[in-house]
Every structure is written in C-alpha cells, then in structure tokens.
Short mmCIF file of N, CA and C in Angstrom, two decimals:
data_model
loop_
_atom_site.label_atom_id
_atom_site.label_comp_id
_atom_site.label_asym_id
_atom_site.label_seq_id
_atom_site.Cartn_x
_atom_site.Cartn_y
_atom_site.Cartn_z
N UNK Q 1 0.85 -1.18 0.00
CA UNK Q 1 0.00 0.00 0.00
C UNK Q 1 0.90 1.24 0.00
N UNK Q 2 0.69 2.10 -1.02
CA UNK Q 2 1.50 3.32 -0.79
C UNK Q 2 0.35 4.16 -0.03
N UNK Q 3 1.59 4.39 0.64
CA UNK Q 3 0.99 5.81 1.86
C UNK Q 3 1.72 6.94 1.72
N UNK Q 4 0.43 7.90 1.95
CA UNK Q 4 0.89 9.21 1.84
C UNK Q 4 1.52 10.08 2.57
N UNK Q 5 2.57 10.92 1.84
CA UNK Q 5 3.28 11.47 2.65
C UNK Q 5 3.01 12.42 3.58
N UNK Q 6 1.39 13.08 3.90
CA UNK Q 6 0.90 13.55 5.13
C UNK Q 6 0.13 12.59 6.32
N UNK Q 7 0.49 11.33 5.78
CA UNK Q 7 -0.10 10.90 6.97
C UNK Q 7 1.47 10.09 7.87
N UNK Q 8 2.59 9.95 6.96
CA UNK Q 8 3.84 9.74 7.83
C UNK Q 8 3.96 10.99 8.71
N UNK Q 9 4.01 12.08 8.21
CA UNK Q 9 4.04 13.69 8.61
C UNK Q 9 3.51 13.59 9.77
N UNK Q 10 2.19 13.08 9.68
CA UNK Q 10 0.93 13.21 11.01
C UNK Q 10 1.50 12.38 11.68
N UNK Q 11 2.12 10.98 11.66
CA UNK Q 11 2.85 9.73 12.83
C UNK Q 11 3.73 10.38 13.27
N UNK Q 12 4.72 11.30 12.89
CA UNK Q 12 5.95 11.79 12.62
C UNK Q 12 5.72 12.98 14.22
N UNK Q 13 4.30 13.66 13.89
CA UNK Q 13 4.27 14.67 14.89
C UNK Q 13 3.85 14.15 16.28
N UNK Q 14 2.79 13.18 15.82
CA UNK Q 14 2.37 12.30 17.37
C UNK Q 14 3.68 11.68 18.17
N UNK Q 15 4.49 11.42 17.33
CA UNK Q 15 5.98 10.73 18.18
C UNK Q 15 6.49 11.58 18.80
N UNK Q 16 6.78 13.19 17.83
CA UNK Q 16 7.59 13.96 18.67
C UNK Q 16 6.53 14.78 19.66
N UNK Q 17 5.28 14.78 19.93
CA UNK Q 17 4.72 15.47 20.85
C UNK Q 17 4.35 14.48 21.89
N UNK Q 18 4.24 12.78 21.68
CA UNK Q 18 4.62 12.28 22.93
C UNK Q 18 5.72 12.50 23.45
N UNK Q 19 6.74 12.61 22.63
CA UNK Q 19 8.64 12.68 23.43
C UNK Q 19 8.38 13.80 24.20
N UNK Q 20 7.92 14.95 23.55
CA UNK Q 20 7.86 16.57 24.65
C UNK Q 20 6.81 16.13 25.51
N UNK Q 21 6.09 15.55 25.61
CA UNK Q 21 5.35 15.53 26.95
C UNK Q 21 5.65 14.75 27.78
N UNK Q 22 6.41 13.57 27.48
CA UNK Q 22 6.87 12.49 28.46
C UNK Q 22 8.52 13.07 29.16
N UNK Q 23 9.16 13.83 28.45
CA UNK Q 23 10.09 14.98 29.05
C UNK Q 23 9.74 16.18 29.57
N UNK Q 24 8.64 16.86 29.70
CA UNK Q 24 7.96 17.63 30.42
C UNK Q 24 7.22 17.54 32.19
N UNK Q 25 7.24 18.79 32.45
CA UNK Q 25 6.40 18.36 34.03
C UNK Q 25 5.89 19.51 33.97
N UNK Q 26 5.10 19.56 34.94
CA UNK Q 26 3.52 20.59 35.35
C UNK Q 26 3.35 21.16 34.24
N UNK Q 27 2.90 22.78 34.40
CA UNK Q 27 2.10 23.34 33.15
C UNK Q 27 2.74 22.90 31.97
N UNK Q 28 4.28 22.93 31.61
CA UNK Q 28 4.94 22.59 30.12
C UNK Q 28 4.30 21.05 30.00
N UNK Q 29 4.18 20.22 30.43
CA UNK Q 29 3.17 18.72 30.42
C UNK Q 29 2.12 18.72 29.60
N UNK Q 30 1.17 20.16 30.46
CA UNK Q 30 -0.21 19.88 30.31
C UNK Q 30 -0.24 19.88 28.89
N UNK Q 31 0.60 21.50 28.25
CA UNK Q 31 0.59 22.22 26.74
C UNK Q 31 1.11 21.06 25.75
N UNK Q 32 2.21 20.24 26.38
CA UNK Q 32 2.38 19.00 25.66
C UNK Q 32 1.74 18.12 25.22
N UNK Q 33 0.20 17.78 26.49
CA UNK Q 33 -0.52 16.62 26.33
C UNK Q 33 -1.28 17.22 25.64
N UNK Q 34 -1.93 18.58 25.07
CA UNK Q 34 -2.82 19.15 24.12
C UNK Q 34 -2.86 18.78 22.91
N UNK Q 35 -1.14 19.40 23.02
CA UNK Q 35 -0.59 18.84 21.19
C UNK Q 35 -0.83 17.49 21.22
N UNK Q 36 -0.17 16.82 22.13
CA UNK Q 36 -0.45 15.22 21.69
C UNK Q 36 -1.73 14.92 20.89
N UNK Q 37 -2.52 15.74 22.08
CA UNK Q 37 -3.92 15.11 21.77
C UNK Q 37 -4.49 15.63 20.49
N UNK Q 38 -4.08 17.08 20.32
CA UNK Q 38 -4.72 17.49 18.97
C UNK Q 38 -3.99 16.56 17.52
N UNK Q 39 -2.55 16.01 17.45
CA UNK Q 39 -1.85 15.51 16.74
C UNK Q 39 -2.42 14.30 16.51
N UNK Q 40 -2.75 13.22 17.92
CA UNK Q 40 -2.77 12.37 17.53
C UNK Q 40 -4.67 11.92 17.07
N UNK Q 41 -5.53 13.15 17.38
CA UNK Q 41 -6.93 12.91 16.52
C UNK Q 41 -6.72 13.55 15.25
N UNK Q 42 -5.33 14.30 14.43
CA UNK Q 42 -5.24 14.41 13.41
C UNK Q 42 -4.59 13.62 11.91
N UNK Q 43 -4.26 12.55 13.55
CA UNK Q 43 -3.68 11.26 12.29
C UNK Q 43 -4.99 9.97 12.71
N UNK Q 44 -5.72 10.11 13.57
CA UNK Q 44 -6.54 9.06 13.18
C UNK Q 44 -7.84 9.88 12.67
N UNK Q 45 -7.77 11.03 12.16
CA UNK Q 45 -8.98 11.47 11.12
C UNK Q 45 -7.97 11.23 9.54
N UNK Q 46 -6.97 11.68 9.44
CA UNK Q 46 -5.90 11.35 7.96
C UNK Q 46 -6.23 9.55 8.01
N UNK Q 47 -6.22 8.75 8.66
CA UNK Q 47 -6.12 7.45 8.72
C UNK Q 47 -7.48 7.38 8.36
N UNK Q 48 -8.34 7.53 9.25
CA UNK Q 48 -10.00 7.22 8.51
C UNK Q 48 -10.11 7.49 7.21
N UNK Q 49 -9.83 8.97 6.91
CA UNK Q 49 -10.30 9.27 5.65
C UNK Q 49 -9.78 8.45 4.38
N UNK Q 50 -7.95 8.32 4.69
CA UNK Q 50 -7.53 7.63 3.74
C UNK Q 50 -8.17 6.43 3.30
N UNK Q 51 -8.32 5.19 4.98
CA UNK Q 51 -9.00 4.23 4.33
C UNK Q 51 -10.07 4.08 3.64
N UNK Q 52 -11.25 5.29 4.16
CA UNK Q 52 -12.27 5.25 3.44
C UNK Q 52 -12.24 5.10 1.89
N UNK Q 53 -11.01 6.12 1.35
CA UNK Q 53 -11.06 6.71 0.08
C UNK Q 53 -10.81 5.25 -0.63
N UNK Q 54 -9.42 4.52 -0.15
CA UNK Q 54 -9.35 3.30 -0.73
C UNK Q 54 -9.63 2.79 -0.33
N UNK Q 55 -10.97 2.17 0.33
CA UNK Q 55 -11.41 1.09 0.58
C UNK Q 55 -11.12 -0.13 1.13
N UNK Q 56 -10.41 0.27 2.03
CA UNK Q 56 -9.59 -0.70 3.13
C UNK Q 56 -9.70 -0.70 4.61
N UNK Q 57 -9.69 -1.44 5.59
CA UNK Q 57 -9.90 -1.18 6.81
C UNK Q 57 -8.89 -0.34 7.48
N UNK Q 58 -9.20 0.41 8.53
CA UNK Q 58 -8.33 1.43 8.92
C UNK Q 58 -7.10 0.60 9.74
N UNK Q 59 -7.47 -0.17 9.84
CA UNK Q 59 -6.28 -0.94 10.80
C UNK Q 59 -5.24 -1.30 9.68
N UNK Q 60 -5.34 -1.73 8.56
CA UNK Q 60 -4.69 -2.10 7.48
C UNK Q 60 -3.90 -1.18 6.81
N UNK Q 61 -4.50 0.68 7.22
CA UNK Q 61 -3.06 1.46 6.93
C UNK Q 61 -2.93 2.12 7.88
N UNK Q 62 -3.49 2.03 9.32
CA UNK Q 62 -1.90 2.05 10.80
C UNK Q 62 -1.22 1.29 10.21
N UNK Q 63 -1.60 0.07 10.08
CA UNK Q 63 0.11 -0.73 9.82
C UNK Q 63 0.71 -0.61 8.92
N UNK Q 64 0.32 -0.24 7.42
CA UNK Q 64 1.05 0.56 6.62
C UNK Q 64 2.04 1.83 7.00
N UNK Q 65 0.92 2.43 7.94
CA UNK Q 65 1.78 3.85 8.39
C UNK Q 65 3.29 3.19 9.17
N UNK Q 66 2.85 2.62 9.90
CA UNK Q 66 3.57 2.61 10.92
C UNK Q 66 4.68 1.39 10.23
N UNK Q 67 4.54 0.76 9.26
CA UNK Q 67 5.82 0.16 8.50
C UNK Q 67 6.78 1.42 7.42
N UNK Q 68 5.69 2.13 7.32
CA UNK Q 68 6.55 3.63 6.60
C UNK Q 68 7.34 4.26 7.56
N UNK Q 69 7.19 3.95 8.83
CA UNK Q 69 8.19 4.80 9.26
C UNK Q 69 8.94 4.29 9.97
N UNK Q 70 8.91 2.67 10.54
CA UNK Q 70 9.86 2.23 10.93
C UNK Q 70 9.74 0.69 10.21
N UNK Q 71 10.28 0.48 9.02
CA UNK Q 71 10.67 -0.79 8.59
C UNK Q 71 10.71 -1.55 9.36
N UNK Q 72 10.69 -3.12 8.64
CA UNK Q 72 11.08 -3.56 9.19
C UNK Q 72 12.86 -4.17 9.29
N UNK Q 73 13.61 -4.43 10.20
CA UNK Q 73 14.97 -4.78 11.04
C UNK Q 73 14.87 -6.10 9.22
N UNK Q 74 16.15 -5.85 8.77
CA UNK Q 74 16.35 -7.17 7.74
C UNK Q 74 16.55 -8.50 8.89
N UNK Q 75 16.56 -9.33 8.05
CA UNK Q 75 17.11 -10.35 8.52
C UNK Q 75 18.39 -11.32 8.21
N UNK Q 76 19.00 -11.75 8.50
CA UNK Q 76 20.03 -12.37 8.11
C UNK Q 76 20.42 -13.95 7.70
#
C-alpha cells in the first residue's frame, strides 16, 4: 500500500509530541498533552479518511503507516 506522505508527517508529529510531553512536568506537560492530543486525533482522522477513500480497513493502513516509518529490522 502506498501511503501518503501527510499521513507519515501526522505519525511523525504524534511521536515527537509524545517525546515533549513524556520529558515535560507541570504546566509545560499539560501544553504537551494538548498537542499530543490534537496531533494524535489528526492522524486518526488522515487514517479514517484515507481508508475510506481506498477502501480498506483502517487498521490495514496504521500498519502501513507505521511500517513507513519504521521498517522492518532485515534479517540475516
């Protein structure tokens, strides 16, 4: 499945606004857990919509997404 390059973008921001909030404390936390939260209902509305468009279950491109951005380890 090719995936689009705003919805790696959108995984891309949910990672780094969990990292700032899980390195954060009191009020800098809270402003962290916002973004999280606004980031991460902006990649599971990019995720709905996408699947809708192609006709696939949404679980079927998280895992697309989430093989776009971290491959998988080869093997030997």
């Amino acid at each position: 499945m090719d995936i689009p390059r705003r919805l790696i973008d959108l995984q891309r921001a949910v990672e780094a606004a969990d990292n700032r909030y899980r390195n954060n404390a009191g009020e800098n936390a809270t402003v962290a857990l916002a973004v999280w939260s606004d980031a991460t209902a902006a990649l599971v509305q990019g995720i709905t919509a996408y699947a809708e468009e192609q006709g696939v279950p949404r679980r079927e491109v998280e895992q697309a997404v989430e093989r776009a951005i971290r491959p998988p380890a080869p093997t030997d």
